[in-house]
mmCIF file of C-alpha atoms in Angstrom:
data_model
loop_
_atom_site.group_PDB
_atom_site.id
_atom_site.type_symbol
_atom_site.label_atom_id
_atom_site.label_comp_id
_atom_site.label_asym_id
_atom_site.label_seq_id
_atom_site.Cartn_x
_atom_site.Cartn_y
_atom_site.Cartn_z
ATOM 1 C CA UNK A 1 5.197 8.227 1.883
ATOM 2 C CA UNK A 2 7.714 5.372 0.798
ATOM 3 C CA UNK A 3 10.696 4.725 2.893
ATOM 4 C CA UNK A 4 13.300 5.251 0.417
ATOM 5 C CA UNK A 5 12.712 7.707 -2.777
ATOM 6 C CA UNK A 6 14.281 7.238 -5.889
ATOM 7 C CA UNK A 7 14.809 9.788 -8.496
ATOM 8 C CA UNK A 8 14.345 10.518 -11.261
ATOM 9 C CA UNK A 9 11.361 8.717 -12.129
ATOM 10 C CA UNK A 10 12.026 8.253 -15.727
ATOM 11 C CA UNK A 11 15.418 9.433 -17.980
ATOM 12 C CA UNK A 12 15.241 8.981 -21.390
ATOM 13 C CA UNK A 13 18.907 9.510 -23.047
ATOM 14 C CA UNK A 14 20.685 9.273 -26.119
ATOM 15 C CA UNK A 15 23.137 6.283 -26.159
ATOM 16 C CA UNK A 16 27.038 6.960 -25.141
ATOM 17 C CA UNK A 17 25.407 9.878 -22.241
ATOM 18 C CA UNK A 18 26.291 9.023 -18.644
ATOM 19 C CA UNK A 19 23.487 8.772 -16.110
ATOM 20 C CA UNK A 20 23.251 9.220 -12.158
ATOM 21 C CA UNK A 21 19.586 7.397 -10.285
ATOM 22 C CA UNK A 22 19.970 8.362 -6.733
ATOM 23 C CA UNK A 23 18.066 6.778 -3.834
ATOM 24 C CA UNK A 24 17.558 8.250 -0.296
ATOM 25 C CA UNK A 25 16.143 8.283 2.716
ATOM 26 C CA UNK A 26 16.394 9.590 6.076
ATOM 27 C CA UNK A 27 16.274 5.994 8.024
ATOM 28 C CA UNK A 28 19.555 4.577 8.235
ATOM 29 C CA UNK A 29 19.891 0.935 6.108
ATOM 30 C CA UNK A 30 22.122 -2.110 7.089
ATOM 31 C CA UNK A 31 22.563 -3.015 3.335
ATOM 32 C CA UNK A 32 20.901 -2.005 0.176
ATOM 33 C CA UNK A 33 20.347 -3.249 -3.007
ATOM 34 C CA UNK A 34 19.420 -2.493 -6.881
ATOM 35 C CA UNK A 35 17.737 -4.489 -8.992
ATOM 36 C CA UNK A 36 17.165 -4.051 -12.554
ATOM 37 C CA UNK A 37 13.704 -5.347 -14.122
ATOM 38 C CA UNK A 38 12.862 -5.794 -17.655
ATOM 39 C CA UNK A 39 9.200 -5.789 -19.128
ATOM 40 C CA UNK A 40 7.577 -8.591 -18.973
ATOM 41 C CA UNK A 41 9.991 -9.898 -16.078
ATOM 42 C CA UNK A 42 10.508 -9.896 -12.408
ATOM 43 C CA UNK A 43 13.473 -7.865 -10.875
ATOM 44 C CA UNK A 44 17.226 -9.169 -11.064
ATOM 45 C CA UNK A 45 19.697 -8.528 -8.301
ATOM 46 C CA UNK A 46 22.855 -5.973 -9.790
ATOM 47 C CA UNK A 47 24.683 -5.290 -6.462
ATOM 48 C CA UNK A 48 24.586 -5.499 -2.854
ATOM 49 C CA UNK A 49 26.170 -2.921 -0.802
ATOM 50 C CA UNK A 50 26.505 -3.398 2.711
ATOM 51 C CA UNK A 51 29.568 -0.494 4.424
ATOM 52 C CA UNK A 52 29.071 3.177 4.495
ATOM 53 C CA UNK A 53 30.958 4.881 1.638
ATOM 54 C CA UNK A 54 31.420 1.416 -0.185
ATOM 55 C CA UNK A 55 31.581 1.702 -3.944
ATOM 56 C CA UNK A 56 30.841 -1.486 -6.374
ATOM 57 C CA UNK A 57 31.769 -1.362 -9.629
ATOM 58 C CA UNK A 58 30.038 -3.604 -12.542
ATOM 59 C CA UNK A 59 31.826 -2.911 -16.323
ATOM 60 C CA UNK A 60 30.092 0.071 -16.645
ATOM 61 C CA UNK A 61 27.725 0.349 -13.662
ATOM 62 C CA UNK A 62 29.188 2.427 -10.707
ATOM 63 C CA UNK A 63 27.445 1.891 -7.009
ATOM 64 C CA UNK A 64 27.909 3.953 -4.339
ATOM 65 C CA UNK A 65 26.544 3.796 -0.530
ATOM 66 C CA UNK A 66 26.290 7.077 1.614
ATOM 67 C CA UNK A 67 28.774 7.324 3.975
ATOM 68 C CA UNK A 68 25.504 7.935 6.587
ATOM 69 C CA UNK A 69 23.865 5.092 5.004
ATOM 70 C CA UNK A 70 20.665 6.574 4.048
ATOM 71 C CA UNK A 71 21.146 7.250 0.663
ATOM 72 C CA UNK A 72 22.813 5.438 -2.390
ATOM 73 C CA UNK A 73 23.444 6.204 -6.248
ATOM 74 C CA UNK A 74 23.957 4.536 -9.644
ATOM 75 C CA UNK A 75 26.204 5.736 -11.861
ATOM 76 C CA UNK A 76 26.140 4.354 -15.930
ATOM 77 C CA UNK A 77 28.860 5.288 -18.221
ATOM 78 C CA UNK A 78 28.437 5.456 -21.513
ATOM 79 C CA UNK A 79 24.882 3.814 -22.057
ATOM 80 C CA UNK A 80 23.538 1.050 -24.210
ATOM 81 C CA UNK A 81 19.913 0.588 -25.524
ATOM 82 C CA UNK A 82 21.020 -3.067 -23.391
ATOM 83 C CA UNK A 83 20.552 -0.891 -20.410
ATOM 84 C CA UNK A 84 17.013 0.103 -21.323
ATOM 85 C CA UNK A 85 14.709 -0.718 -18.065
ATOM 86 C CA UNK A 86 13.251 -0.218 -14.648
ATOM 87 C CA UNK A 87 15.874 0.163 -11.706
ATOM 88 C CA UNK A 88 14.923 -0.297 -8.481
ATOM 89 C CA UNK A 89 16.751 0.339 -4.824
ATOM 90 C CA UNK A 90 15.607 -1.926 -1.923
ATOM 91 C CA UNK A 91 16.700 -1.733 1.637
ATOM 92 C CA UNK A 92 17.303 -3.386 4.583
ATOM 93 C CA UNK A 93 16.721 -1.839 7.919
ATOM 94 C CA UNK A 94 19.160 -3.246 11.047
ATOM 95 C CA UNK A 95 15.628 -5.413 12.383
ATOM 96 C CA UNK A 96 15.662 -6.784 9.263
ATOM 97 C CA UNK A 97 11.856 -8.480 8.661
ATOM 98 C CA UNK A 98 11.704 -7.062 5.200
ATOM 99 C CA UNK A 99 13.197 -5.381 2.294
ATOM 100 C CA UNK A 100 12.273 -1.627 1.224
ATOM 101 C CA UNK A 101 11.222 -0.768 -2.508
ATOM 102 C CA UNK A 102 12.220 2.682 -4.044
ATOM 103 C CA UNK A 103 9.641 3.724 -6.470
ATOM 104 C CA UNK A 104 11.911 3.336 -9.372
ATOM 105 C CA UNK A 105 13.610 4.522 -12.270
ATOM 106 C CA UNK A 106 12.642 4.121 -15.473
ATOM 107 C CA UNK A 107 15.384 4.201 -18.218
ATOM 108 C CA UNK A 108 15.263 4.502 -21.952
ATOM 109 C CA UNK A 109 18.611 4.719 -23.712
ATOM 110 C CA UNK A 110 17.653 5.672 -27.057
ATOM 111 C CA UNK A 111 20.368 4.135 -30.126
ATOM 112 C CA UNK B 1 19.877 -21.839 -10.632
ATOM 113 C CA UNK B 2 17.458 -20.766 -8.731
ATOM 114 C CA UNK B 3 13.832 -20.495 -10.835
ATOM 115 C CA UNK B 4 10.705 -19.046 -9.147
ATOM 116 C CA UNK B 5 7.406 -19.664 -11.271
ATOM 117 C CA UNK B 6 4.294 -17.964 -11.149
ATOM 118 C CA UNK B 7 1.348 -19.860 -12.071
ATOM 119 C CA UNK B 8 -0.573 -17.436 -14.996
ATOM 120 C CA UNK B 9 1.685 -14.547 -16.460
ATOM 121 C CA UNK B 10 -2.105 -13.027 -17.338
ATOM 122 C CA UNK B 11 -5.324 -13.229 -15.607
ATOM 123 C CA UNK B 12 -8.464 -11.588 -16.103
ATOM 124 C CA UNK B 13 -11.112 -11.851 -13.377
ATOM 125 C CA UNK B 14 -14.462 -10.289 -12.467
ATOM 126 C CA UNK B 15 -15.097 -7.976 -9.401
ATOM 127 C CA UNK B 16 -16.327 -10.454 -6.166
ATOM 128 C CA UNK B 17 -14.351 -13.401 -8.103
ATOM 129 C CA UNK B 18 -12.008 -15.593 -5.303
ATOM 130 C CA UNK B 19 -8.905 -15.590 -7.444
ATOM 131 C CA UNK B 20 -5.373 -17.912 -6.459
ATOM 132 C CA UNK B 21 -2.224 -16.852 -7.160
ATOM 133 C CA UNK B 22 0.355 -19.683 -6.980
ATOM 134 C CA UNK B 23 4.435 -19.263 -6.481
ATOM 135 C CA UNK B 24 6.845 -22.296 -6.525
ATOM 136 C CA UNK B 25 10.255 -21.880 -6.174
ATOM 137 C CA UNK B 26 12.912 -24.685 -6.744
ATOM 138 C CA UNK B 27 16.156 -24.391 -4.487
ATOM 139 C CA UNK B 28 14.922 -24.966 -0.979
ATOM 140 C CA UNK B 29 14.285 -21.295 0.018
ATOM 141 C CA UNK B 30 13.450 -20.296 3.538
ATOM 142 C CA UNK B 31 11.636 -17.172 2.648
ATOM 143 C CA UNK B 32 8.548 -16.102 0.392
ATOM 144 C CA UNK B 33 7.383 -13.152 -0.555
ATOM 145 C CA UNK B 34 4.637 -11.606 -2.523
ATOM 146 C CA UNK B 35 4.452 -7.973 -3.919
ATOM 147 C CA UNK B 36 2.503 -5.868 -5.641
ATOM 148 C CA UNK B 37 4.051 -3.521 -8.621
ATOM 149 C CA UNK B 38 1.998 -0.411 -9.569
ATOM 150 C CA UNK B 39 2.919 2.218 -11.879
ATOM 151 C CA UNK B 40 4.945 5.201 -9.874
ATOM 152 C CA UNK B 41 4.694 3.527 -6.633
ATOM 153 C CA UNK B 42 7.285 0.227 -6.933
ATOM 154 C CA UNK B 43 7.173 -2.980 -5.137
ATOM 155 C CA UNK B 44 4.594 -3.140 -1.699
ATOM 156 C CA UNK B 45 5.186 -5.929 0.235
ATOM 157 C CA UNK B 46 1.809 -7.461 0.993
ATOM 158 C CA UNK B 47 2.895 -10.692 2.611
ATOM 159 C CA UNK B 48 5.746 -12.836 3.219
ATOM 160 C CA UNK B 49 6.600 -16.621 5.181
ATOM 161 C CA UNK B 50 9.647 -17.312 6.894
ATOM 162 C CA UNK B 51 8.760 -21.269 7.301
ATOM 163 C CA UNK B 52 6.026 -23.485 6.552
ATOM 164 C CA UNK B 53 2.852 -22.637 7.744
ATOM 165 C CA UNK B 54 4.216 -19.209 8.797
ATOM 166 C CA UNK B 55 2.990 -15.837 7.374
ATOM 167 C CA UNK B 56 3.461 -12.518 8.435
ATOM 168 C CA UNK B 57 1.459 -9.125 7.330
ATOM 169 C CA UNK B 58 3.655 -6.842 4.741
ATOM 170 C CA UNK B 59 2.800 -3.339 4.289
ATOM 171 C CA UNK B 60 -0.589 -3.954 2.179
ATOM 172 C CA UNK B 61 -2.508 -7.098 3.635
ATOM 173 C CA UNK B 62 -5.916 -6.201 2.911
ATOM 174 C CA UNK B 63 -8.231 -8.153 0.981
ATOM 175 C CA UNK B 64 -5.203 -10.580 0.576
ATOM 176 C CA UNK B 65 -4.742 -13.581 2.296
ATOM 177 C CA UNK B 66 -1.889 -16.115 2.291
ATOM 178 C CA UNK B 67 -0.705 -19.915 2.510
ATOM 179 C CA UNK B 68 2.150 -21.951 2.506
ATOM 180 C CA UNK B 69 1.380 -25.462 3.179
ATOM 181 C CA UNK B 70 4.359 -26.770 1.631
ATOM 182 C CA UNK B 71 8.153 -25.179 1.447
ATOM 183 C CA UNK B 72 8.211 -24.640 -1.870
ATOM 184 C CA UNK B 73 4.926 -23.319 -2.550
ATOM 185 C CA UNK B 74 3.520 -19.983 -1.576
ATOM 186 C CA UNK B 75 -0.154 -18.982 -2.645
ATOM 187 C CA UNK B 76 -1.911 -15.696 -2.468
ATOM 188 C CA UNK B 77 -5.481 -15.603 -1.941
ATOM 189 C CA UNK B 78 -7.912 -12.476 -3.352
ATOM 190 C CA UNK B 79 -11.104 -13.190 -1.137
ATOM 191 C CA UNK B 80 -13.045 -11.300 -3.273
ATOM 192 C CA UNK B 81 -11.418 -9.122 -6.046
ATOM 193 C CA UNK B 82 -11.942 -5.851 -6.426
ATOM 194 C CA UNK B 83 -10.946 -3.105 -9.169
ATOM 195 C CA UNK B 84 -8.729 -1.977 -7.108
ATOM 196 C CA UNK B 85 -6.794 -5.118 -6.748
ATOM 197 C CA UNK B 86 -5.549 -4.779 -10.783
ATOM 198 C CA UNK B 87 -1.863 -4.934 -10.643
ATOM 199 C CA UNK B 88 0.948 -6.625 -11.441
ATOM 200 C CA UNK B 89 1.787 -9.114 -8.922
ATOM 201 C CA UNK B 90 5.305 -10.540 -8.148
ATOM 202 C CA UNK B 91 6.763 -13.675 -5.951
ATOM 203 C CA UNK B 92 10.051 -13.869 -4.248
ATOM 204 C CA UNK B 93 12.488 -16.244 -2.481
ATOM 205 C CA UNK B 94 15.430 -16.055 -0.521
ATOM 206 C CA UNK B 95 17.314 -18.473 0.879
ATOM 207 C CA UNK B 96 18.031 -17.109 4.262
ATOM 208 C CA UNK B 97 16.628 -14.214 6.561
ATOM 209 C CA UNK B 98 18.997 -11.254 6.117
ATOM 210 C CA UNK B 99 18.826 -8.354 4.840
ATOM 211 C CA UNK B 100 21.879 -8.779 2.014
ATOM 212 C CA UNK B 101 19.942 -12.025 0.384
ATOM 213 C CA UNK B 102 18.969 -11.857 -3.024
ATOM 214 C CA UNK B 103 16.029 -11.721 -3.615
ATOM 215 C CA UNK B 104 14.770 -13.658 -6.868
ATOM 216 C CA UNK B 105 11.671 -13.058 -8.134
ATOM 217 C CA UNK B 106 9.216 -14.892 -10.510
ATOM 218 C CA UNK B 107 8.161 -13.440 -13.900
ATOM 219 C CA UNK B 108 4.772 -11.928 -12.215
ATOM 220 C CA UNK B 109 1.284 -12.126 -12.836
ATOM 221 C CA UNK B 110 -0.538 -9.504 -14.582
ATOM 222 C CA UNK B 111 -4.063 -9.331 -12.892
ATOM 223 C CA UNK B 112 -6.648 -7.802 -14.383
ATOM 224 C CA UNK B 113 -10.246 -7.225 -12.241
ATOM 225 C CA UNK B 114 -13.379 -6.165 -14.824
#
């Protein structure tokens, strides 16, 4: 059983939809972060979110972190095939020794 | 920017091989990492270094062993590789130890045991 579980597992979506990956857990997390991985390479940081009920914004990428902080969500308006890829939440717990890998997302936004 | 290279991006072994995996990252990074990515299951942390010499166990140590002789470099070790041990394997750095560091990660190495 993983720490933090992501869902869904795969989306596949017609550009111009929106889209909502959620990841949670019932630990609570000091920070957490998504990454965004394309094939062939490793995982790039998007955000970092670090207060309860904190919300990031990136153009069209919206980030939210749980009030409770055990759970966060990603929000994509309007997708582009450019969004195509694997998204991934990690976490921190407050004895940070490690980070914590959702099981991912996988995306296809379909021109 | 920071770069993190891996030393094969493919690798094809056979079963009972010893097989090195080697990570070298460029900006003076504390903190290695190394992960395994399977299908439906994410990244497993199987070990990571906070300082030379250093290692600590991740989540999935076995059959995997570790060394970091030098700052910049951090190898993984397959004793003996299984089937089992096919995977896509990834190396990160950070630069410090807490939890909102970014973590950047090499292009991986795609490890196949016959």
């Amino acid at each position: 059983t993983q720490l933090l579980e992501q869902s869904p597992q795969f989306l596949s979506i017609q550009e111009g939809e929106n889209l909502t990956v959620y990841c949670n857990s019932s630990s609570v997390f000091s920070s957490l972060q998504w990454y965004r991985q394309e094939p062939g390479e490793g995982p790039v940081l998007l955000v970092t979110v670090v207060t309860g009920g904190e919300v990031k914004k990136l153009k069209r990428l919206t980030f939210q972190f749980g009030d409770a902080r055990k759970d966060s969500s990603l929000h994509i308006t309007a997708a582009q095939p450019g969004d195509t890829g694997l998204y991934l939440c990690a976490g921190a717990l407050y004895n940070f020794n490690k980070f914590y890998f959702g099981s991912g997302t996988k995306l296809n936004v379909k021109p | 920017d920071v770069k993190v290279t891996q030393s094969s991006r493919y690798l094809v072994k056979r079963t009972g091989e010893k097989v090195f995996l080697e990570c070298v990252q460029d900006m003076d990074h504390e903190n290695m990492f190394w992960y395994r990515q399977d299908p439906g299951l994410g990244l497993r942390l199987i070990y990571f270094s906070y300082d030379v010499k250093m290692k600590e166990k991740g989540d999935i140590p076995e059959g995997y062993s570790v060394s970091r002789e030098k700052k910049e470099r951090f190898s993984l070790i397959l004793e003996s590789a299984s089937t089992n041990q096919t995977s896509m394997y990834l190396c990160a750095s950070t630069l410090g130890g807490g939890g909102t560091d970014t973590q950047y990660f090499g292009p991986g190495t795609r490890l196949t045991v016959l």
